[in-house]
mmCIF file of C-alpha atoms in Angstrom:
data_model
loop_
_atom_site.group_PDB
_atom_site.id
_atom_site.type_symbol
_atom_site.label_atom_id
_atom_site.label_comp_id
_atom_site.label_asym_id
_atom_site.label_seq_id
_atom_site.Cartn_x
_atom_site.Cartn_y
_atom_site.Cartn_z
ATOM 1 C CA SER A 727 79.461 56.416 -27.163
ATOM 2 C CA SER A 728 77.940 55.116 -30.686
ATOM 3 C CA ASN A 729 75.689 55.603 -33.257
ATOM 4 C CA LEU A 730 74.491 53.285 -35.780
ATOM 5 C CA PRO A 731 72.047 54.109 -38.432
ATOM 6 C CA LEU A 732 69.754 50.768 -39.807
ATOM 7 C CA GLU A 733 68.925 52.399 -42.869
ATOM 8 C CA ARG A 734 69.583 49.449 -44.759
ATOM 9 C CA PHE A 735 67.747 46.732 -43.014
ATOM 10 C CA VAL A 736 64.790 49.365 -40.906
ATOM 11 C CA PRO A 737 64.007 52.845 -42.789
ATOM 12 C CA GLY A 738 65.222 56.287 -40.580
ATOM 13 C CA GLY A 739 65.841 53.753 -38.046
ATOM 14 C CA LEU A 740 69.049 54.655 -35.810
ATOM 15 C CA LEU A 741 70.511 52.656 -32.837
ATOM 16 C CA ARG A 742 72.385 54.275 -29.756
ATOM 17 C CA GLY A 743 74.411 52.746 -27.528
ATOM 18 C CA LYS A 744 76.297 54.256 -24.934
ATOM 19 C CA GLY A 745 78.582 52.389 -21.359
ATOM 20 C CA THR A 746 80.687 53.444 -19.032
ATOM 21 C CA TRP A 747 82.774 50.618 -17.354
ATOM 22 C CA SER A 748 85.240 51.377 -14.258
ATOM 23 C CA ARG A 749 87.629 50.375 -12.178
ATOM 24 C CA SER A 750 88.441 51.444 -8.609
ATOM 25 C CA GLU A 751 89.794 50.341 -6.013
ATOM 26 C CA VAL A 752 90.905 51.774 -2.373
ATOM 27 C CA VAL A 753 91.517 50.606 0.905
ATOM 28 C CA ASP A 754 88.429 51.928 3.699
ATOM 29 C CA PRO A 755 90.287 52.795 6.370
ATOM 30 C CA ILE A 756 88.252 51.697 8.586
ATOM 31 C CA PRO A 757 88.267 48.135 8.763
ATOM 32 C CA GLY A 758 91.496 48.293 6.252
ATOM 33 C CA ARG A 759 90.528 46.240 3.487
ATOM 34 C CA LYS A 760 89.937 46.647 0.269
ATOM 35 C CA ARG A 761 86.777 48.746 -1.459
ATOM 36 C CA ARG A 762 85.251 49.869 -4.694
ATOM 37 C CA LEU A 763 85.698 53.911 -3.872
ATOM 38 C CA ARG A 764 82.305 55.260 -3.067
ATOM 39 C CA ALA A 765 79.437 55.991 -5.604
ATOM 40 C CA THR A 766 80.908 54.259 -8.858
ATOM 41 C CA GLU A 767 79.822 51.232 -10.470
ATOM 42 C CA PRO A 768 81.124 48.868 -12.389
ATOM 43 C CA TYR A 769 79.199 49.684 -15.234
ATOM 44 C CA GLU A 770 76.127 52.568 -16.597
ATOM 45 C CA GLY A 771 74.962 51.959 -19.780
ATOM 46 C CA GLU A 772 71.718 52.751 -21.879
ATOM 47 C CA LEU A 773 70.302 51.581 -25.843
ATOM 48 C CA ARG A 774 68.038 53.636 -27.714
ATOM 49 C CA PHE A 775 65.963 53.079 -31.040
ATOM 50 C CA SER A 776 64.145 55.370 -32.473
ATOM 51 C CA GLN A 777 62.472 55.161 -36.133
ATOM 52 C CA ASP A 778 61.549 58.307 -38.308
ATOM 53 C CA LEU A 779 58.534 58.120 -40.219
ATOM 54 C CA PRO A 780 59.105 61.796 -42.109
ATOM 55 C CA LYS A 781 55.840 60.700 -43.616
ATOM 56 C CA LYS A 782 53.753 59.861 -41.831
ATOM 57 C CA ASN A 783 55.696 62.747 -39.694
ATOM 58 C CA LEU A 784 55.890 60.285 -36.876
ATOM 59 C CA GLN A 785 59.117 59.317 -34.841
ATOM 60 C CA TRP A 786 58.841 56.298 -32.507
ATOM 61 C CA GLY A 787 60.939 54.495 -30.125
ATOM 62 C CA VAL A 788 61.974 52.604 -27.141
ATOM 63 C CA GLU A 789 64.847 52.974 -24.382
ATOM 64 C CA LEU A 790 66.784 51.282 -21.624
ATOM 65 C CA PHE A 791 68.804 52.127 -19.194
ATOM 66 C CA SER A 792 70.641 49.681 -16.464
ATOM 67 C CA ALA A 793 70.731 49.080 -13.344
ATOM 68 C CA GLU A 794 72.718 51.328 -11.180
ATOM 69 C CA VAL A 795 74.066 50.372 -7.692
ATOM 70 C CA GLU A 796 75.728 53.098 -5.406
ATOM 71 C CA THR A 797 77.013 52.540 -2.445
ATOM 72 C CA SER A 798 78.871 54.713 0.539
ATOM 73 C CA TYR A 799 80.781 53.683 3.357
ATOM 74 C CA VAL A 800 80.469 56.331 6.644
ATOM 75 C CA PHE A 801 81.903 55.567 9.842
ATOM 76 C CA ASN A 802 79.428 52.920 11.337
ATOM 77 C CA GLU A 803 77.767 52.316 8.223
ATOM 78 C CA ILE A 804 77.467 50.802 4.779
ATOM 79 C CA SER A 805 74.508 52.029 2.333
ATOM 80 C CA ARG A 806 73.682 50.151 -1.066
ATOM 81 C CA PHE A 807 71.079 52.212 -3.019
ATOM 82 C CA GLU A 808 69.952 50.059 -6.082
ATOM 83 C CA ILE A 809 67.913 50.739 -8.662
ATOM 84 C CA GLU A 810 66.961 48.394 -11.453
ATOM 85 C CA PRO A 811 66.768 48.355 -15.546
ATOM 86 C CA TRP A 812 64.669 51.185 -16.831
ATOM 87 C CA LEU A 813 62.719 50.635 -20.233
ATOM 88 C CA MET A 814 60.255 52.776 -22.330
ATOM 89 C CA ALA A 815 58.588 53.566 -25.166
ATOM 90 C CA TYR A 816 57.504 56.232 -27.076
ATOM 91 C CA ALA A 817 55.769 57.730 -30.173
ATOM 92 C CA GLU A 818 55.541 61.242 -31.437
ATOM 93 C CA VAL A 819 53.569 62.733 -34.413
ATOM 94 C CA ARG A 820 53.757 66.175 -35.924
ATOM 95 C CA PRO A 821 50.146 66.918 -37.232
ATOM 96 C CA ARG A 822 50.988 69.869 -38.630
ATOM 97 C CA GLN A 823 54.335 72.199 -38.184
ATOM 98 C CA GLY A 824 54.616 73.199 -34.402
ATOM 99 C CA LEU A 825 52.201 71.264 -33.151
ATOM 100 C CA SER A 826 53.212 67.192 -31.390
ATOM 101 C CA LEU A 827 51.473 64.667 -29.813
ATOM 102 C CA ARG A 828 53.580 62.320 -27.739
ATOM 103 C CA VAL A 829 53.339 59.413 -25.640
ATOM 104 C CA GLU A 830 55.690 57.064 -23.504
ATOM 105 C CA ALA A 831 54.749 54.302 -21.895
ATOM 106 C CA GLN A 832 57.425 54.081 -19.173
ATOM 107 C CA ASN A 833 59.086 52.371 -17.130
ATOM 108 C CA LEU A 834 57.790 48.720 -18.649
ATOM 109 C CA THR A 835 60.057 46.455 -16.981
ATOM 110 C CA GLY A 836 57.930 47.682 -13.124
ATOM 111 C CA ARG A 837 61.814 49.313 -11.872
ATOM 112 C CA GLY A 838 61.758 49.103 -8.488
ATOM 113 C CA LEU A 839 65.066 50.506 -6.295
ATOM 114 C CA ASN A 840 65.890 49.083 -3.134
ATOM 115 C CA ARG A 841 67.961 50.554 -0.038
ATOM 116 C CA GLN A 842 69.733 48.846 2.569
ATOM 117 C CA ARG A 843 71.515 49.959 5.485
ATOM 118 C CA GLN A 844 74.371 48.382 7.465
ATOM 119 C CA VAL A 845 74.188 49.659 10.552
ATOM 120 C CA PHE A 846 77.532 48.886 13.425
ATOM 121 C CA GLU A 847 78.137 49.567 17.030
ATOM 122 C CA GLY A 848 80.795 51.330 17.914
ATOM 123 C CA ARG A 849 83.570 52.989 15.543
ATOM 124 C CA ALA A 850 85.002 50.042 13.427
ATOM 125 C CA ARG A 851 82.587 49.357 11.418
ATOM 126 C CA ALA A 852 83.732 45.470 11.900
ATOM 127 C CA PRO A 853 82.088 41.983 11.922
ATOM 128 C CA GLY A 854 81.326 41.384 15.381
ATOM 129 C CA ASP A 855 80.236 45.242 15.726
ATOM 130 C CA PHE A 856 77.424 44.771 13.508
ATOM 131 C CA ALA A 857 73.905 46.571 14.684
ATOM 132 C CA TYR A 858 71.635 45.864 12.223
ATOM 133 C CA LEU A 859 70.014 45.404 9.341
ATOM 134 C CA ASP A 860 67.449 48.576 7.419
ATOM 135 C CA ASP A 861 66.354 46.821 4.434
ATOM 136 C CA ARG A 862 63.406 48.037 1.967
ATOM 137 C CA ARG A 863 62.140 47.757 -1.260
ATOM 138 C CA VAL A 864 59.823 49.931 -3.455
ATOM 139 C CA ASP A 865 57.727 49.289 -6.827
ATOM 140 C CA PHE A 866 56.995 51.502 -9.365
ATOM 141 C CA ASP A 867 54.143 50.504 -11.085
ATOM 142 C CA PRO A 868 55.107 50.889 -15.444
ATOM 143 C CA PHE A 869 52.613 54.604 -16.266
ATOM 144 C CA ILE A 870 51.372 56.498 -19.336
ATOM 145 C CA TYR A 871 52.758 60.374 -19.713
ATOM 146 C CA PHE A 872 51.563 62.264 -22.497
ATOM 147 C CA ARG A 873 52.590 65.781 -23.901
ATOM 148 C CA LEU A 874 50.759 68.132 -26.374
ATOM 149 C CA ARG A 875 53.497 70.273 -27.774
ATOM 150 C CA GLN A 876 52.453 74.201 -30.074
ATOM 151 C CA THR A 877 55.147 76.252 -30.368
ATOM 152 C CA TRP A 878 54.423 79.356 -32.456
ATOM 153 C CA GLY A 879 57.260 80.958 -34.599
#
């Protein structure tokens, strides 16, 4: 995780990043081959830029989240769930004390998800025991989110 103030180049600007790299290896007991541990990805990350404009009571920014892949293994099936990168932009204005309006444009990349299941006959998950492939894709359109918040006290 890292924060990089951009005041020198962009007044009120801040760039934040967070990432995780992982490496794992295990011998799968069914086919006897090496593979990654279940639900571990080589990389996960996010990058966020924001700019505060206090004279205008405004903050805006963009946020990018990396793709995610999760693979799970059971005795007769390998399932893979993949989510594509996500990009959103927002602006929040505070016209007076306790009142804020936020607008977000979500899923600007048109992020979709894929789910793939390889199903095997028997218990060996051997290539010769392959039964069928269930491959599904769902696409999501970008959308806009509004929030009006009033707080007292």
